Coordinates of C-alpha atoms in Angstrom, one line a residue:
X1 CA 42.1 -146.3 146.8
X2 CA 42.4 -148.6 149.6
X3 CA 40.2 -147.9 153.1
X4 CA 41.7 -148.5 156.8
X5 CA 37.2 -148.6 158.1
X6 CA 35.2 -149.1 154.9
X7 CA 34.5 -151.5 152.3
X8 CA 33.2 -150.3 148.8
X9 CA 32.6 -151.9 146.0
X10 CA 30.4 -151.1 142.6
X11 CA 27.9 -153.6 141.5
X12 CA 25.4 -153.2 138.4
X13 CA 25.2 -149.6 138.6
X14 CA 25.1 -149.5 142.8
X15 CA 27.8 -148.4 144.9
X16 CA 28.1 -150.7 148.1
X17 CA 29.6 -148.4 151.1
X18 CA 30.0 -150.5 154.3
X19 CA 31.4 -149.0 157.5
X20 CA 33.7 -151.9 158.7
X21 CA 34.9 -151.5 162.1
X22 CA 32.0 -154.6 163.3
X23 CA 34.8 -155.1 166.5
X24 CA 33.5 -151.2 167.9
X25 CA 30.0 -151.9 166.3
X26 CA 31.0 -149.8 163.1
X27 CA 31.7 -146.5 165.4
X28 CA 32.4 -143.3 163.2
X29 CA 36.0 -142.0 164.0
X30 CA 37.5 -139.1 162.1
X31 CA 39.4 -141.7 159.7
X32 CA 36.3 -143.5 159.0
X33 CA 34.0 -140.1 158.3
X34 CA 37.6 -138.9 156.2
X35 CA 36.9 -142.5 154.0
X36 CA 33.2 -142.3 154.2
X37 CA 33.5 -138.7 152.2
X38 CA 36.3 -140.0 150.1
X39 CA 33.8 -143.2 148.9
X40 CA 30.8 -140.8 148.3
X41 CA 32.8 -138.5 146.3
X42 CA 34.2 -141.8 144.3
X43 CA 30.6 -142.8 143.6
X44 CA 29.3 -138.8 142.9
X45 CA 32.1 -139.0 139.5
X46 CA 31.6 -142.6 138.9
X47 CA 29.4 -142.8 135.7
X48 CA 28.6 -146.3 136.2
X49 CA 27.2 -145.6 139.4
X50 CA 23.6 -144.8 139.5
X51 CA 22.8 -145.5 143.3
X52 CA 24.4 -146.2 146.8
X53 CA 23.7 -148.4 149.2
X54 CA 25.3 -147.5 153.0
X55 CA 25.3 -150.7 155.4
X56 CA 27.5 -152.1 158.3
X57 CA 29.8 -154.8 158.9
X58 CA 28.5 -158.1 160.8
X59 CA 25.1 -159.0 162.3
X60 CA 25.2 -156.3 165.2
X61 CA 25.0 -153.0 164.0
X62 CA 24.6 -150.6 161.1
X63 CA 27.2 -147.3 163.2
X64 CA 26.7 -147.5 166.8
X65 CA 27.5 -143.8 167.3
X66 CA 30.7 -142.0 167.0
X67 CA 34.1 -143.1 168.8
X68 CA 33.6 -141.2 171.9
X69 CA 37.4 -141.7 173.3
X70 CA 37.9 -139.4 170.0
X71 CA 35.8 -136.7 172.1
X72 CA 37.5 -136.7 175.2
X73 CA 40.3 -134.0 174.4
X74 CA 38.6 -132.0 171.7
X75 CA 38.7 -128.3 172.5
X76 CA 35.2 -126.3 171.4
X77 CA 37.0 -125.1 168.0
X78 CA 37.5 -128.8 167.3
X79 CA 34.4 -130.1 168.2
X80 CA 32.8 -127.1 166.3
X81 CA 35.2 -128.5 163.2
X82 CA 33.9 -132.1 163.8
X83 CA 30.4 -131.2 163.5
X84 CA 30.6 -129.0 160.3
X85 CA 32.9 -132.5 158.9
X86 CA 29.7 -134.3 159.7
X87 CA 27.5 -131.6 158.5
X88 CA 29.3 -131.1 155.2
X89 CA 29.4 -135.1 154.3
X90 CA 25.7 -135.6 155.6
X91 CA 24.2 -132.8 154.1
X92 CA 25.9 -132.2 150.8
X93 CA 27.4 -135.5 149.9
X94 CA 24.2 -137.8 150.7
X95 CA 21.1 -136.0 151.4
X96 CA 22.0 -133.8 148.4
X97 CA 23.4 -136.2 146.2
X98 CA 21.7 -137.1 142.9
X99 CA 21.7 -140.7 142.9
X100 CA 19.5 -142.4 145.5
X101 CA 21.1 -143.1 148.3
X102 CA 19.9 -146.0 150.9
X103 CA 20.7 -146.7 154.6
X104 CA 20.3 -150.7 155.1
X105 CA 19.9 -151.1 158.9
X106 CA 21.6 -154.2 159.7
X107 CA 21.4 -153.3 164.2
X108 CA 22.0 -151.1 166.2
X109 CA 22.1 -147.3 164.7
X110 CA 22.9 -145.0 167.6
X111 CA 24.0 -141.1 167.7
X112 CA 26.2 -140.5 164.5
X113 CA 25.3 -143.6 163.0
X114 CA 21.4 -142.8 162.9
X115 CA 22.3 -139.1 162.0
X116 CA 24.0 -141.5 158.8
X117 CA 20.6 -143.0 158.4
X118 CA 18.8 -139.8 158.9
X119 CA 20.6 -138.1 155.5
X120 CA 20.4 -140.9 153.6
X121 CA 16.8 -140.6 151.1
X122 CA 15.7 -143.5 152.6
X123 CA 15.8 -146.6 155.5
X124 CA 15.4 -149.9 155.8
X125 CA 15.6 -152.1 158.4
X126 CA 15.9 -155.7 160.0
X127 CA 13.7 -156.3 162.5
X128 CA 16.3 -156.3 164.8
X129 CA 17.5 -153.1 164.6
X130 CA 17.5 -150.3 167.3
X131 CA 17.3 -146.7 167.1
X132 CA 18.3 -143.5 169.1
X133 CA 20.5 -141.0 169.8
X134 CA 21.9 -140.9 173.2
X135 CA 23.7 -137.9 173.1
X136 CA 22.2 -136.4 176.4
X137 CA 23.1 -138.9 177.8
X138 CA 26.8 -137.9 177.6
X139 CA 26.2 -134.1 178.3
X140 CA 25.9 -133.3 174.2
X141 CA 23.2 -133.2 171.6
X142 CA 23.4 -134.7 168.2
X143 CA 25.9 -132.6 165.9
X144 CA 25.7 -134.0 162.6
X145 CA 22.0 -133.1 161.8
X146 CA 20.1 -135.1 163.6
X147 CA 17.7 -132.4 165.7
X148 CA 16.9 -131.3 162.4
X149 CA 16.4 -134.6 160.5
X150 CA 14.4 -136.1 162.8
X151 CA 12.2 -133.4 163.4
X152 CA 11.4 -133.2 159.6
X153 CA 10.8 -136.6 159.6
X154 CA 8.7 -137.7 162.7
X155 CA 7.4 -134.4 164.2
X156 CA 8.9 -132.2 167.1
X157 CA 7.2 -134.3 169.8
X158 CA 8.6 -137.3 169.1
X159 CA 11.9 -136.0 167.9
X160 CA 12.5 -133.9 171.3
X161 CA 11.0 -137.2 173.4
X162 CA 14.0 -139.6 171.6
X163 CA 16.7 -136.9 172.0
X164 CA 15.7 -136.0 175.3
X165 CA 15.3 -139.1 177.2
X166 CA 18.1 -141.1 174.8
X167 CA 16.2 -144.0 174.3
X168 CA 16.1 -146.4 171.7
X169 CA 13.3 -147.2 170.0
X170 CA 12.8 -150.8 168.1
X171 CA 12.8 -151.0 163.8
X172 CA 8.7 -151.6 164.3
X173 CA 8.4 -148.5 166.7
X174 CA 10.1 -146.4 163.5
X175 CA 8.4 -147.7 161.1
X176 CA 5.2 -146.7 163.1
X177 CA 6.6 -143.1 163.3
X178 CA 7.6 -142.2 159.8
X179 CA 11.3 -143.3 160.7
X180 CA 11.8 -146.1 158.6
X181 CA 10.5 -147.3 155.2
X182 CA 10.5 -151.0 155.7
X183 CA 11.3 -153.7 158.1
X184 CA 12.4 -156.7 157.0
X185 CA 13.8 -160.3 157.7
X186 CA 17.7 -159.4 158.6
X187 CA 18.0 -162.4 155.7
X188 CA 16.3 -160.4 153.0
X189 CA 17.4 -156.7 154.1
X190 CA 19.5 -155.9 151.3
X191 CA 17.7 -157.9 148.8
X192 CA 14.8 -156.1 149.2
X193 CA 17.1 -152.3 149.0
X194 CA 18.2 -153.7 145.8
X195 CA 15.1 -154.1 144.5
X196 CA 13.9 -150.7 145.5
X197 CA 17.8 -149.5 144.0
X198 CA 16.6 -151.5 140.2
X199 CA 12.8 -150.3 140.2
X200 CA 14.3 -146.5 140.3
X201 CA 16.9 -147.1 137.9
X202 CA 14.2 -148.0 135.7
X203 CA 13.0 -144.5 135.7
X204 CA 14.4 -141.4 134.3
X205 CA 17.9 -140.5 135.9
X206 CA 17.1 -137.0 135.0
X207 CA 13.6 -136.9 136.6
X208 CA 15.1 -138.8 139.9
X209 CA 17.9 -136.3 140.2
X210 CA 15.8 -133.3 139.9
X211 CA 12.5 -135.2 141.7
X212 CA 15.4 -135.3 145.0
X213 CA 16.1 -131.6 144.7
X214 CA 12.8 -130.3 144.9
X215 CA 11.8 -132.6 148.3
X216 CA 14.7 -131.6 149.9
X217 CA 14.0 -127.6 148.9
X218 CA 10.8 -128.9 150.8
X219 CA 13.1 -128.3 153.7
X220 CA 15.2 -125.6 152.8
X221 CA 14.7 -122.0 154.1
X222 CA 17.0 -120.0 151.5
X223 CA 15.0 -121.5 148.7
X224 CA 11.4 -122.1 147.8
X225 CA 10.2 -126.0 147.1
X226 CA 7.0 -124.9 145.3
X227 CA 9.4 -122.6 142.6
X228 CA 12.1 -125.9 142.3
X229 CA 9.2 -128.3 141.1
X230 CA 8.1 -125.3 138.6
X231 CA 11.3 -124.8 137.4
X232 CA 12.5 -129.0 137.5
X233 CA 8.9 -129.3 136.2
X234 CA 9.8 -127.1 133.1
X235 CA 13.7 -128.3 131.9
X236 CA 12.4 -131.8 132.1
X237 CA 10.4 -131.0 129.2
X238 CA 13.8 -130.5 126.9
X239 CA 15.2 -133.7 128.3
X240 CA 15.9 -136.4 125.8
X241 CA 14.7 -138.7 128.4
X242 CA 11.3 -136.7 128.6
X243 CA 11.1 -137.3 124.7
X244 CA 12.0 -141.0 125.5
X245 CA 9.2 -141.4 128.2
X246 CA 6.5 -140.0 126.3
X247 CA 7.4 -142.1 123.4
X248 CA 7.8 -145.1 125.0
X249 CA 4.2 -144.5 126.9
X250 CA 2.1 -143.7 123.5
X251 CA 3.8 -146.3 121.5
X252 CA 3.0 -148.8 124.4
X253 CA 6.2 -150.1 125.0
X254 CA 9.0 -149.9 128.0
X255 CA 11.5 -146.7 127.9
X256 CA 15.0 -147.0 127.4
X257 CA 16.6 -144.3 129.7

């Protein structure tokens, strides 16, 4: 399938999704949120695909928001539509995806595009990057998860005082805060996802894929976290991998999942 906004490409078992629009600093439109679920369900089916990495075109930003001239005519059903789009691609097609799946912060994440980052299982940075969602500052509030992301992740006091005043905040400020994994050179920013992306796919697909589902039930009201380890805990002992990682550690030698 060809893409109008995106770039992807598969490369030694990881999916490269890269929101090209660099000349309106990788802005979310419908049509690129329409390509960015079409990729992510590509790379769910793809066997060969054992992680994604989601990045942005050129040296200025990772999404800098949504395309707000998209906004400008949208009734309240529409909007309401827009958000459960976001919502629906966010929640059950990254956060809830099986395979890893890494936001490389190449500048400026603002509004939508931080929500991106926020549903993705983990962040990196370059030290250049800036952070925020401005929505206030336009009369809205985030819509595509964000109040709830970034509440998980850095606390309600610092979530309300980014949403509420719309500031941005640097890389360093959210890596101080629980925001952001790593900062890093811009140079050696996706290097250094890779890595992280080939150290997990050294481990037990099986035990990854369930080990995601339990911490997000962490954060999940309809079910309880505690009971998913138990239960994860428990099949993973009729895994073939299981039988393979037990093996591999008494007979002192690397597994082969």
């Amino acid at each position: 399938m060809e893409y109008q906004h995106l770039l992807y490409q598969v490369d030694k078992h990881i999916a490269y999704i890269t929101i090209n629009r660099a000349s309106a600093l990788n802005a979310l439109n419908q049509q690129t949120l329409t390509e960015l679920e079409a990729t992510l369900l590509e790379a769910k089916k793809d066997h060969d695909v054992k992680g994604i990495i989601i990045t942005g075109a050129g040296e200025k930003a990772f999404v800098a928001g949504a395309d707000i001239k998209e906004f400008v005519d949208l009734s309240e059903a529409e909007a309401k539509l827009l958000s459960q789009k976001g919502h629906y691609i966010f929640t059950e097609l990254i956060e809830q995806s099986p395979k890893p799946v890494i936001a490389a912060i190449n500048g400026f994440a603002l509004g939508g595009g931080l929500e991106l980052a926020l549903a993705c299982h983990m962040r990196f940075a370059s030290a250049n990057a800036k952070l925020g969602l401005p929505e206030v500052s336009l009369g809205l509030l985030p819509g595509y998860g964000g109040t709830q992301r970034l509440t998980q992740l850095v606390g309600r006091g610092r979530a309300l005082q980014m949403i509420l005043t719309a500031d941005m905040i640097s890389a360093e400020e959210g890596l101080r805060i629980g925001l952001i994994n790593e900062v890093l050179d811009a140079a050696d920013l996706m290097d250094r996802v890779v890595e992280v992306l080939e150290r997990i796919f050294s481990r037990s697909g099986t035990a990854v894929a369930a080990a995601i589902d339990a911490v997000n039930a962490s954060n999940e009201q309809t079910r309880d976290g505690y009971q998913v380890e138990i239960n994860h805990f428990a099949e993973l002992f009729v895994t073939s991998d299981f039988k393979e990682g037990v093996d591999a550690f008494l007979t002192k030698r690397k597994p082969n999942f």
